[in-house]
Amino acid sequence: MSTAQFSATGVRWDLGDLFAGHDDPRIEQILSASLGRAQAFARAYRGSVAIPGGPPPERLLAAVKELEDLEADLRRVGVYADLLYATDTGRAECRALKERVELQGTEIGNTILFFDLEWMELSEEAAERLMADPVLTGYRHYLHCLRRFRPHRLSEPEERLLNERDNTGRRAFARLFTECTTALCFPVERDGTTQHLTMSEVLALAHHPDRDLRRRGLESLYGVLGANALVLTSVYDTLLLDHLTLDRLRRYPTPMTERHLANEIDPEAVERMMAVAETNYGLARRYFALKARLLGLPRLALYDQYAPVGDALPTCPYPEGQRTILEAFQSFAPLFRDIAQRFFEGHWIDAEVRQGKVGGAFCASVTPDLHPYILCNYTDNLRDVMTVAHELGHGLHGYLARKQSLFNAETPLTMAETASVFCEAVVFDHLVRTQADPGVRLALVCGKIEETFATVFRQTVLTRFEQAVFERRTEGRLTAETICSAWLAANRSYYGDAVELADGYRWGWSYISHFIHSRFYCYSYVFGELLVLSLYRRYKEEVASFVPRYVVLLEGGARTPPSPCSGPSTWTSTIRSSGRRASTSCDP
Ligand SMILES: [Zn+2]
């Protein structure tokens, strides 16, 4: 496996702030103690929330705080298990720890589940009165969020059963997907030999100046995915049915409803946003025609979509990428530079490309008394610099939101991409300003345009594809052919005649982890990008006066909702959530 040729070799995170290793005895201590605390919590509060008139506000506050403390302990263990697993998915000890945490998390979650259910059961009048009480001001948003899921709750035994069965159901299929796709390797002929690349490496070839290498890279990607069609199709089809089954049981009218509630956004606003994006697909097609001219081609092939335009972008070794980001952040606000510096110096970033590590990039926040961690796969190009800037944006957001208590720190997905996309814009502007060569500047600007299209238009395509396959799944089990043709149809409406889609592209859906791990995630990227384009324009107009207000927005965490009418992040116990956030990965 070729993984050692990049400059970030050795840049691994130090998880010592969490635990000393997978066998650190404190992990087991926390897991056992937490179950004891959960049982004590149940003894103290069961039957005392859903009572006529509701509990005294002080008592409700004490319960929420106890739950928050319990969650903080478990989050520390859960994030640790996730981070260890993400960098070594094939290692038995990492898999074992992750499972141990999931099973214990389920038992603890089931023990305290009654609290959420009782809170939802409480009459509207009593709940409103409690949420308006000054004692509960700090948790009003959190409590309000929980109640938005009121019409969709099941009975306690039903909820417990679902939680238990998910470990061998939807979570097991998601694990199979992760372990299957991270173990894949992609043979590519290069310099007279066959190299075996990881998915991150083969995806990076989409940006290579050599057209034939780009073509071979994508052919290898789709060839290997197609060879694994049985598993990838079966996993996706099963998760679609699982999703539809739960929607029926929970009385969700559409497959997107639960996501909209969690995102604190109206379905009409999302539909309108996507419709406007679709109306403007022609803009991208005009650009693709222009790009074909710039590249001297009659028409773009899919593997030309991210081809460099203008002068080849200089490579950017990791230390230089780090310097660029710090300089750019400094020009925006010294506070941003200071925080980013901590990520680099504290070894909170794992940037090395290596076998067994998950592809793409993410940032994981832990608890307000700890700092976030970043994972990426740095392959020495300027795109990777933007990826690190993106993840550092999440990191800054998480770091600044530590002013909030745990239940108030994490934003819904709609707001989650604000700081990340904003930081990308800051670094991009800095790069364009500091590059003297007009050819390099042209390349940078084209790259930025393509990335914006990929975020606004292509994530809309992905969401339309999801809607289409969910629709088809209601008619029965899906074949690979059905999924592939829905994928091509959604893509054709975007690319039109401007880009030639290779036959293998029908497998383009099969490795996108959002479809597996968090369905209907993708429209949040569209929301985030459009929001940041307008915020960044404000920054350009106001400059200095903008910064402090922007910092306040980030410090607000979950208490800065995307729209005045607010809602929850997840209503089932977040004890099992890892705090992981995926980044816009490059999917050609
Ligand atoms: Zn992101």
Coordinates of C-alpha atoms and ligand atoms in Angstrom, one line a residue:
M1 CA 0.0 0.0 0.0
S2 CA 1.5 3.3 -1.0
T3 CA 0.9 5.7 1.9
A4 CA 4.2 7.1 3.0
Q5 CA 5.0 9.6 0.2
F6 CA 3.2 12.6 1.7
S7 CA 4.6 15.3 3.9
A8 CA 2.1 14.8 6.7
T9 CA 3.7 11.4 7.5
G10 CA 3.9 11.2 11.3
V11 CA 1.3 13.9 11.9
R12 CA -0.9 11.9 14.2
W13 CA -3.1 13.1 17.0
D14 CA -2.2 12.6 20.6
L15 CA -5.4 11.3 22.4
G16 CA -3.7 11.5 25.8
D17 CA -6.0 14.2 27.0
L18 CA -8.8 11.6 26.7
F19 CA -7.2 8.3 27.8
A20 CA -3.9 6.6 27.8
G21 CA -5.0 3.7 25.4
H22 CA -7.7 1.3 24.6
D23 CA -7.0 -0.6 27.8
D24 CA -6.9 2.5 30.1
P25 CA -8.7 1.2 33.3
R26 CA -10.4 4.6 33.6
I27 CA -12.6 3.7 30.6
E28 CA -14.1 0.7 32.3
Q29 CA -14.5 2.7 35.5
I30 CA -16.4 5.4 33.8
L31 CA -18.6 2.9 31.9
S32 CA -19.5 1.0 35.1
A33 CA -20.0 4.1 37.3
S34 CA -22.2 5.7 34.6
L35 CA -24.6 2.8 34.6
G36 CA -24.8 3.1 38.4
R37 CA -25.5 6.8 38.1
A38 CA -28.1 6.2 35.5
Q39 CA -29.9 3.7 37.7
A40 CA -29.7 6.1 40.7
F41 CA -31.2 8.8 38.4
A42 CA -34.0 6.5 37.5
R43 CA -34.8 5.8 41.1
A44 CA -34.8 9.5 41.9
Y45 CA -36.8 10.8 39.0
R46 CA -39.0 8.1 37.4
G47 CA -42.6 9.0 37.7
S48 CA -41.9 12.6 38.9
V49 CA -41.8 14.5 35.7
A50 CA -45.1 13.6 33.9
I51 CA -47.3 14.6 36.8
P52 CA -50.2 17.0 36.8
G53 CA -48.8 20.5 36.6
G54 CA -45.2 19.2 36.2
P55 CA -42.3 19.0 38.6
P56 CA -41.0 22.1 40.5
P57 CA -38.6 24.0 38.2
E58 CA -35.7 23.5 40.6
R59 CA -36.2 19.8 40.5
L60 CA -36.4 19.7 36.7
L61 CA -33.2 21.8 36.5
A62 CA -31.4 19.4 38.8
A63 CA -32.4 16.4 36.7
V64 CA -31.3 18.0 33.4
K65 CA -27.9 18.9 35.0
E66 CA -27.4 15.4 36.2
L67 CA -28.2 14.1 32.7
E68 CA -25.7 16.5 31.2
D69 CA -23.0 15.4 33.6
L70 CA -23.7 11.8 32.8
E71 CA -23.6 12.5 29.1
A72 CA -20.3 14.4 29.5
D73 CA -18.6 11.3 31.0
L74 CA -19.9 9.0 28.4
R75 CA -19.1 11.4 25.6
R76 CA -15.5 11.4 26.6
V77 CA -15.4 7.6 26.3
G78 CA -17.5 7.5 23.2
V79 CA -15.5 10.1 21.3
Y80 CA -12.3 8.3 22.3
A81 CA -13.6 5.0 21.0
D82 CA -14.7 6.6 17.7
L83 CA -11.4 8.4 17.2
L84 CA -9.3 5.3 17.8
Y85 CA -11.5 3.3 15.5
A86 CA -11.4 6.0 12.7
T87 CA -7.7 5.7 12.5
D88 CA -7.5 2.0 12.7
T89 CA -10.8 0.4 11.6
G90 CA -9.2 -3.0 11.0
R91 CA -7.7 -3.4 14.5
A92 CA -9.6 -5.8 16.7
E93 CA -9.0 -3.8 20.0
C94 CA -10.5 -0.7 18.4
R95 CA -13.5 -2.6 17.1
A96 CA -14.0 -4.2 20.5
L97 CA -13.8 -1.0 22.4
K98 CA -16.3 0.7 20.0
E99 CA -18.7 -2.1 20.5
R100 CA -18.3 -2.1 24.3
V101 CA -19.1 1.6 24.4
E102 CA -22.1 1.2 22.1
L103 CA -23.6 -1.6 24.1
Q104 CA -23.1 0.1 27.4
G105 CA -24.3 3.4 25.9
T106 CA -27.5 1.6 24.9
E107 CA -28.1 0.2 28.3
I108 CA -27.5 3.6 30.0
G109 CA -29.6 5.3 27.3
N110 CA -32.4 2.9 28.0
T111 CA -32.2 3.4 31.7
I112 CA -32.7 7.2 31.5
L113 CA -35.0 7.1 28.4
F114 CA -38.0 7.6 30.7
F115 CA -37.0 11.2 31.4
D116 CA -37.3 12.4 27.8
L117 CA -40.6 10.5 27.4
E118 CA -42.1 11.9 30.6
W119 CA -41.0 15.4 29.6
M120 CA -42.7 14.9 26.2
E121 CA -45.8 13.5 27.9
L122 CA -46.3 16.5 30.1
S123 CA -49.2 18.8 29.0
E124 CA -48.5 21.7 26.7
E125 CA -49.6 24.2 29.4
A126 CA -47.4 22.8 32.1
A127 CA -44.4 22.5 29.8
E128 CA -44.8 26.1 28.6
R129 CA -45.0 27.4 32.1
L130 CA -41.8 25.5 33.1
M131 CA -39.9 26.6 30.0
A132 CA -40.8 30.2 30.8
D133 CA -39.5 29.9 34.4
P134 CA -36.3 31.9 35.0
V135 CA -34.8 28.9 36.8
L136 CA -34.8 27.0 33.6
T137 CA -33.6 29.8 31.3
G138 CA -30.3 28.1 30.5
Y139 CA -32.1 25.0 29.2
R140 CA -35.1 26.5 27.6
H141 CA -33.9 25.8 24.1
Y142 CA -32.9 22.2 25.0
L143 CA -36.2 21.4 26.6
H144 CA -38.1 23.0 23.8
C145 CA -36.1 20.9 21.3
L146 CA -37.1 17.7 23.0
R147 CA -40.8 18.5 22.8
R148 CA -40.8 19.0 19.0
F149 CA -40.5 15.2 18.7
R150 CA -43.5 14.7 20.9
P151 CA -45.8 13.4 18.2
H152 CA -43.3 10.8 17.1
R153 CA -42.4 9.1 20.4
L154 CA -43.2 5.5 21.1
S155 CA -43.9 3.8 24.4
E156 CA -40.9 3.1 26.7
P157 CA -40.7 -0.6 26.0
E158 CA -40.9 0.0 22.3
E159 CA -38.1 2.6 22.4
R160 CA -35.9 0.3 24.5
L161 CA -36.4 -2.6 22.1
L162 CA -35.5 -0.4 19.1
N163 CA -32.4 0.9 20.8
E164 CA -31.2 -2.7 21.5
R165 CA -32.0 -4.0 18.1
D166 CA -30.2 -1.1 16.4
N167 CA -26.9 -2.5 17.5
T168 CA -27.4 -5.5 15.2
G169 CA -29.5 -3.5 12.8
R170 CA -28.8 -0.1 11.4
R171 CA -25.6 0.4 13.3
A172 CA -24.3 -3.0 12.3
F173 CA -24.9 -2.2 8.6
A174 CA -23.2 1.1 9.0
R175 CA -20.2 -0.6 10.5
L176 CA -20.1 -3.1 7.6
F177 CA -20.1 -0.2 5.2
T178 CA -17.2 1.5 6.9
E179 CA -15.1 -1.6 7.3
C180 CA -15.8 -2.7 3.8
T181 CA -15.0 0.7 2.1
T182 CA -11.9 1.5 4.2
A183 CA -10.4 -1.9 3.4
L184 CA -10.8 -1.3 -0.4
C185 CA -7.7 -0.6 -2.4
F186 CA -7.6 0.8 -5.9
P187 CA -5.0 -0.3 -8.5
V188 CA -3.8 2.5 -10.8
E189 CA -1.1 2.2 -13.4
R190 CA 1.4 5.0 -12.8
D191 CA 5.0 5.5 -14.0
G192 CA 5.1 2.0 -15.4
T193 CA 3.9 0.2 -12.2
T194 CA 0.6 -0.7 -10.6
Q195 CA 0.1 1.3 -7.4
H196 CA -2.5 0.3 -4.9
L197 CA -4.2 3.4 -3.6
T198 CA -6.5 4.2 -0.7
M199 CA -9.9 5.8 -1.5
S200 CA -8.5 9.2 -0.4
E201 CA -5.6 8.8 -2.7
V202 CA -7.6 7.7 -5.7
L203 CA -10.1 10.6 -5.2
A204 CA -7.2 13.1 -5.1
L205 CA -6.2 12.0 -8.6
A206 CA -9.4 13.8 -9.9
H207 CA -7.3 17.0 -9.5
H208 CA -4.2 15.8 -11.2
P209 CA -3.0 17.7 -14.3
D210 CA -2.4 14.5 -16.3
R211 CA -5.7 13.8 -18.1
D212 CA -5.1 10.1 -18.7
L213 CA -4.1 9.6 -15.0
R214 CA -7.4 11.2 -13.9
R215 CA -9.3 8.9 -16.2
R216 CA -7.5 5.8 -14.9
G217 CA -8.0 6.9 -11.4
L218 CA -11.8 7.3 -11.8
E219 CA -12.0 4.0 -13.8
S220 CA -10.3 2.2 -10.9
L221 CA -12.5 3.9 -8.3
Y222 CA -15.8 2.8 -10.1
G223 CA -14.4 -0.5 -11.2
V224 CA -13.6 -1.5 -7.6
L225 CA -16.9 -0.1 -6.3
G226 CA -18.8 -2.0 -9.0
A227 CA -17.0 -5.2 -8.0
N228 CA -18.4 -4.7 -4.5
A229 CA -21.9 -4.0 -5.7
L230 CA -23.5 -6.8 -3.8
V231 CA -22.5 -5.6 -0.4
L232 CA -22.8 -1.9 -1.1
T233 CA -26.3 -2.3 -2.6
S234 CA -27.5 -4.6 0.1
V235 CA -26.3 -2.3 2.9
Y236 CA -27.9 0.8 1.3
D237 CA -31.2 -1.0 0.5
T238 CA -31.5 -2.4 4.0
L239 CA -30.9 1.0 5.6
L240 CA -33.5 2.6 3.3
L241 CA -36.1 0.0 4.4
D242 CA -35.1 0.4 8.0
H243 CA -35.5 4.2 7.7
L244 CA -39.0 3.8 6.1
T245 CA -40.0 1.3 8.8
L246 CA -39.1 3.6 11.6
D247 CA -40.8 6.5 9.9
R248 CA -44.0 4.4 9.7
L249 CA -43.8 3.4 13.4
R250 CA -43.0 7.0 14.5
R251 CA -45.6 8.5 12.2
Y252 CA -43.3 10.7 10.2
P253 CA -45.1 11.8 7.0
T254 CA -42.0 11.9 4.8
P255 CA -38.4 10.4 5.0
M256 CA -37.0 13.9 5.5
T257 CA -39.3 15.0 8.3
E258 CA -37.1 13.8 11.2
R259 CA -34.1 15.5 9.7
H260 CA -35.9 18.8 9.2
L261 CA -37.1 18.7 12.9
A262 CA -33.5 18.0 14.0
N263 CA -32.2 20.8 11.8
E264 CA -34.7 23.3 13.1
I265 CA -35.8 24.2 9.7
D266 CA -39.2 24.3 7.8
P267 CA -39.5 21.7 5.0
E268 CA -40.9 24.5 2.7
A269 CA -37.6 26.5 3.2
V270 CA -35.5 23.5 2.3
E271 CA -37.6 22.7 -0.8
R272 CA -37.5 26.3 -1.9
M273 CA -33.7 26.5 -1.4
M274 CA -33.2 23.3 -3.5
A275 CA -35.6 24.5 -6.2
V276 CA -33.7 27.8 -6.5
A277 CA -30.4 25.9 -6.7
E278 CA -31.9 23.7 -9.5
T279 CA -33.1 26.7 -11.4
N280 CA -29.5 27.8 -11.5
Y281 CA -27.9 24.6 -12.7
G282 CA -27.4 26.3 -16.1
L283 CA -24.8 28.5 -14.5
A284 CA -22.6 25.5 -13.8
R285 CA -23.2 24.1 -17.3
R286 CA -22.0 27.5 -18.8
Y287 CA -18.9 27.3 -16.6
F288 CA -18.2 23.7 -17.7
A289 CA -18.4 24.8 -21.3
L290 CA -16.0 27.6 -20.6
K291 CA -13.7 25.2 -18.7
A292 CA -13.6 22.9 -21.7
R293 CA -12.5 25.8 -23.8
L294 CA -9.8 26.7 -21.3
L295 CA -8.6 23.1 -21.3
G296 CA -8.7 22.9 -25.1
L297 CA -11.3 20.1 -25.1
P298 CA -14.6 19.9 -27.2
R299 CA -16.5 18.8 -24.0
L300 CA -15.6 18.0 -20.4
A301 CA -15.6 14.4 -19.3
L302 CA -16.5 13.7 -15.7
Y303 CA -12.8 13.2 -14.9
D304 CA -12.1 16.7 -16.1
Q305 CA -14.5 18.4 -13.7
Y306 CA -11.9 19.1 -11.1
A307 CA -8.9 19.3 -13.5
P308 CA -6.6 22.2 -12.8
V309 CA -7.1 25.2 -15.0
G310 CA -4.3 27.7 -15.6
D311 CA -0.9 27.0 -14.1
A312 CA -0.6 23.8 -12.1
L313 CA -1.1 24.7 -8.5
P314 CA 2.1 24.4 -6.5
T315 CA 2.2 21.5 -4.1
C316 CA 1.8 22.5 -0.5
P317 CA 3.6 20.4 2.1
Y318 CA 1.9 20.2 5.5
P319 CA 4.1 22.7 7.3
E320 CA 3.5 25.3 4.6
G321 CA -0.2 24.6 4.7
Q322 CA -0.1 25.2 8.4
R323 CA 1.7 28.5 7.9
T324 CA -0.7 29.6 5.3
I325 CA -3.7 28.9 7.5
L326 CA -2.2 30.7 10.5
E327 CA -1.4 33.8 8.4
A328 CA -4.9 33.9 6.9
F329 CA -6.5 33.5 10.3
Q330 CA -4.3 36.2 11.7
S331 CA -5.5 38.6 9.0
F332 CA -9.1 37.9 10.0
A333 CA -8.7 37.9 13.8
P334 CA -5.7 37.1 16.0
L335 CA -8.1 35.1 18.2
F336 CA -8.6 32.7 15.3
R337 CA -4.9 32.3 14.8
D338 CA -4.3 31.6 18.5
I339 CA -7.0 28.9 18.6
A340 CA -5.8 27.3 15.4
Q341 CA -2.2 27.3 16.7
R342 CA -3.3 25.2 19.7
F343 CA -4.7 22.6 17.3
F344 CA -1.3 22.3 15.5
E345 CA 0.9 22.5 18.6
G346 CA -1.3 20.3 20.8
H347 CA -1.4 17.4 18.2
W348 CA -5.1 17.6 18.0
I349 CA -4.9 16.9 14.2
D350 CA -4.4 13.5 12.5
A351 CA -3.4 14.4 8.9
E352 CA -1.3 11.4 7.8
V353 CA -2.6 9.2 5.0
R354 CA -2.4 5.5 6.0
Q355 CA -4.1 2.2 5.4
G356 CA -7.0 1.3 7.7
K357 CA -7.8 5.0 8.5
V358 CA -11.2 6.3 7.3
G359 CA -11.2 8.6 4.3
G360 CA -12.3 12.2 4.1
A361 CA -12.1 14.5 7.0
F362 CA -14.1 15.4 10.2
C363 CA -13.9 17.3 13.4
A364 CA -15.1 15.8 16.7
S365 CA -16.0 18.0 19.7
V366 CA -15.9 16.3 23.0
T367 CA -17.1 18.3 26.1
P368 CA -16.8 21.9 27.1
D369 CA -13.8 21.1 29.4
L370 CA -11.9 19.5 26.5
H371 CA -10.9 20.5 23.0
P372 CA -12.1 19.1 19.6
Y373 CA -10.0 16.7 17.4
I374 CA -9.6 16.8 13.6
L375 CA -9.0 14.0 11.2
C376 CA -8.0 14.5 7.6
N377 CA -6.0 12.8 4.8
Y378 CA -3.4 15.3 3.7
T379 CA -2.1 14.6 0.2
D380 CA 0.0 17.8 -0.3
N381 CA -2.2 19.9 -2.5
L382 CA -3.9 23.3 -1.9
R383 CA -7.2 21.5 -1.7
D384 CA -6.0 19.8 1.4
V385 CA -5.1 23.2 2.9
M386 CA -8.7 24.2 2.3
T387 CA -9.9 20.9 4.0
V388 CA -7.8 21.6 7.0
A389 CA -9.1 25.2 7.1
H390 CA -12.6 23.8 6.9
E391 CA -12.1 21.4 9.7
L392 CA -10.4 24.0 11.8
G393 CA -13.5 26.1 11.3
H394 CA -15.5 23.4 13.0
G395 CA -12.7 23.2 15.6
L396 CA -12.9 26.9 16.3
H397 CA -16.7 26.8 16.5
G398 CA -16.5 23.9 18.9
Y399 CA -13.7 25.6 20.9
L400 CA -15.6 28.9 21.2
A401 CA -18.9 27.2 22.0
R402 CA -17.3 25.6 25.1
K403 CA -18.7 28.7 26.8
Q404 CA -22.0 26.9 26.7
S405 CA -22.8 23.8 28.7
L406 CA -22.8 20.5 26.9
F407 CA -26.5 20.4 26.0
N408 CA -26.2 23.9 24.6
A409 CA -23.0 23.6 22.7
E410 CA -23.7 21.6 19.6
T411 CA -25.5 23.3 16.7
P412 CA -27.9 21.5 14.4
L413 CA -26.5 20.5 11.0
T414 CA -27.9 23.6 9.3
M415 CA -25.7 25.8 11.4
A416 CA -22.8 23.3 11.8
E417 CA -21.1 24.3 8.5
T418 CA -21.1 28.0 9.1
A419 CA -17.7 28.4 10.7
S420 CA -16.1 25.7 8.5
V421 CA -17.1 27.3 5.2
F422 CA -16.3 30.7 6.5
C423 CA -12.8 29.7 7.4
E424 CA -12.3 28.3 3.9
A425 CA -13.3 31.6 2.5
V426 CA -10.8 33.4 4.7
V427 CA -8.0 31.1 3.7
F428 CA -9.0 31.3 0.0
D429 CA -9.0 35.1 0.0
H430 CA -5.6 35.0 1.6
L431 CA -4.2 32.6 -1.0
V432 CA -5.4 34.7 -3.9
R433 CA -4.0 37.8 -2.3
T434 CA -0.6 36.3 -1.7
Q435 CA -0.1 34.5 -5.1
A436 CA 1.7 36.8 -7.6
D437 CA 1.5 34.4 -10.6
P438 CA -1.8 35.2 -12.6
G439 CA -1.9 31.6 -13.8
V440 CA -1.9 30.3 -10.2
R441 CA -4.6 32.9 -9.3
L442 CA -6.8 31.7 -12.2
A443 CA -6.3 28.1 -11.0
L444 CA -7.3 29.1 -7.5
V445 CA -10.4 31.0 -8.6
C446 CA -11.5 28.1 -10.8
G447 CA -11.0 25.7 -8.0
K448 CA -13.1 27.9 -5.7
I449 CA -15.9 28.2 -8.2
E450 CA -15.9 24.4 -8.7
E451 CA -16.0 23.8 -5.0
T452 CA -19.0 26.2 -4.6
F453 CA -20.8 24.4 -7.4
A454 CA -20.0 21.1 -5.7
T455 CA -21.5 22.3 -2.5
V456 CA -24.5 24.2 -3.7
F457 CA -25.5 22.3 -6.8
R458 CA -24.0 18.9 -6.3
Q459 CA -25.3 18.5 -2.8
T460 CA -28.7 19.4 -4.1
V461 CA -28.3 16.6 -6.7
L462 CA -27.3 14.2 -3.9
T463 CA -30.5 15.1 -1.9
R464 CA -32.7 14.7 -5.0
F465 CA -31.1 11.3 -5.5
E466 CA -32.0 10.3 -1.9
Q467 CA -35.5 11.5 -2.3
A468 CA -35.8 9.4 -5.5
V469 CA -34.5 6.2 -4.0
F470 CA -36.7 6.5 -1.0
E471 CA -39.6 6.9 -3.3
R472 CA -38.6 3.8 -5.2
R473 CA -38.0 1.8 -2.0
T474 CA -41.7 2.2 -1.1
E475 CA -42.4 -0.1 -4.1
G476 CA -40.1 -2.9 -3.0
R477 CA -36.5 -4.1 -2.8
L478 CA -34.1 -2.1 -4.9
T479 CA -31.6 -3.7 -7.3
A480 CA -28.3 -2.1 -8.0
E481 CA -29.6 -1.2 -11.4
T482 CA -32.5 0.8 -10.0
I483 CA -30.2 2.7 -7.6
C484 CA -27.7 3.4 -10.4
S485 CA -30.3 4.7 -12.8
A486 CA -31.8 7.0 -10.1
W487 CA -28.2 8.3 -9.5
L488 CA -27.6 8.9 -13.2
A489 CA -31.0 10.6 -13.6
A490 CA -30.3 13.0 -10.7
N491 CA -26.9 13.8 -12.1
R492 CA -28.0 14.3 -15.7
S493 CA -30.4 17.0 -14.6
Y494 CA -27.4 18.9 -13.3
Y495 CA -24.6 18.1 -15.9
G496 CA -26.9 18.0 -18.9
D497 CA -24.9 17.8 -22.1
A498 CA -22.1 19.9 -20.6
V499 CA -20.2 16.9 -19.1
E500 CA -19.9 13.4 -20.5
L501 CA -20.7 10.9 -17.8
A502 CA -18.7 7.7 -18.1
D503 CA -20.5 4.4 -17.8
G504 CA -18.8 3.5 -14.5
Y505 CA -20.2 6.7 -12.9
R506 CA -23.3 4.8 -12.1
W507 CA -21.5 3.6 -9.0
G508 CA -20.9 7.2 -7.9
W509 CA -23.5 6.9 -5.1
S510 CA -22.0 3.8 -3.5
Y511 CA -19.3 5.2 -1.4
I512 CA -20.9 8.4 -0.1
S513 CA -21.0 7.8 3.6
H514 CA -23.7 10.4 4.3
F515 CA -26.2 8.2 2.7
I516 CA -25.4 5.5 5.2
H517 CA -24.6 7.3 8.4
S518 CA -26.9 10.4 8.3
R519 CA -29.5 10.4 5.6
F520 CA -30.6 13.8 4.2
Y521 CA -27.5 15.4 5.7
C522 CA -26.4 16.9 2.3
Y523 CA -28.8 19.8 2.0
S524 CA -27.2 21.3 5.1
Y525 CA -24.1 21.9 3.1
V526 CA -26.2 23.9 0.6
F527 CA -27.7 25.9 3.5
G528 CA -24.3 26.5 5.1
E529 CA -22.6 27.6 1.9
L530 CA -25.3 30.1 1.0
L531 CA -25.4 31.4 4.5
V532 CA -21.7 31.9 4.5
L533 CA -21.6 33.6 1.1
S534 CA -23.9 36.2 2.6
L535 CA -22.1 36.4 5.9
Y536 CA -18.8 36.8 4.1
R537 CA -20.2 39.6 2.0
R538 CA -21.2 41.4 5.2
Y539 CA -17.6 40.9 6.5
K540 CA -16.2 42.4 3.4
E541 CA -18.4 45.5 3.9
E542 CA -18.0 45.9 7.6
V543 CA -14.6 44.3 8.3
A544 CA -13.6 45.2 11.8
S545 CA -17.1 45.6 13.3
F546 CA -18.1 42.3 11.9
V547 CA -15.6 40.2 13.7
P548 CA -16.9 40.5 17.3
R549 CA -20.5 39.9 16.3
Y550 CA -19.4 36.8 14.4
V551 CA -17.5 35.5 17.4
V552 CA -20.6 36.0 19.5
L553 CA -22.6 33.9 17.0
L554 CA -20.1 31.1 17.2
E555 CA -19.9 31.3 21.0
G556 CA -23.7 30.9 21.1
G557 CA -23.4 27.2 20.1
A558 CA -26.8 25.6 19.9
R559 CA -28.5 28.7 21.2
T560 CA -28.0 30.4 17.9
P561 CA -30.7 28.5 15.9
P562 CA -31.0 28.7 12.1
S563 CA -34.5 30.2 12.3
P564 CA -36.4 31.9 15.1
C565 CA -38.5 28.8 15.6
S566 CA -36.2 26.4 17.2
G567 CA -36.0 22.6 17.8
P568 CA -33.8 19.8 18.8
S569 CA -30.6 18.1 17.7
T570 CA -31.6 14.6 18.5
W571 CA -34.3 13.5 20.9
T572 CA -33.2 9.9 21.5
S573 CA -30.5 10.1 24.1
T574 CA -27.5 11.7 22.5
I575 CA -25.4 9.3 24.6
R576 CA -24.7 7.3 21.5
S577 CA -23.8 10.2 19.3
S578 CA -20.2 10.7 18.6
G579 CA -20.2 14.4 17.8
R580 CA -18.6 13.6 14.5
R581 CA -19.1 15.9 11.7
A582 CA -18.3 14.9 8.1
S583 CA -16.8 17.4 5.8
T584 CA -17.6 18.0 2.2
S585 CA -15.6 15.2 0.7
C586 CA -14.6 15.4 -2.9
D587 CA -16.9 13.1 -4.8
P588 CA -16.2 13.3 -8.5
Ligands
ZN1 ZN -17.8 20.4 7.5

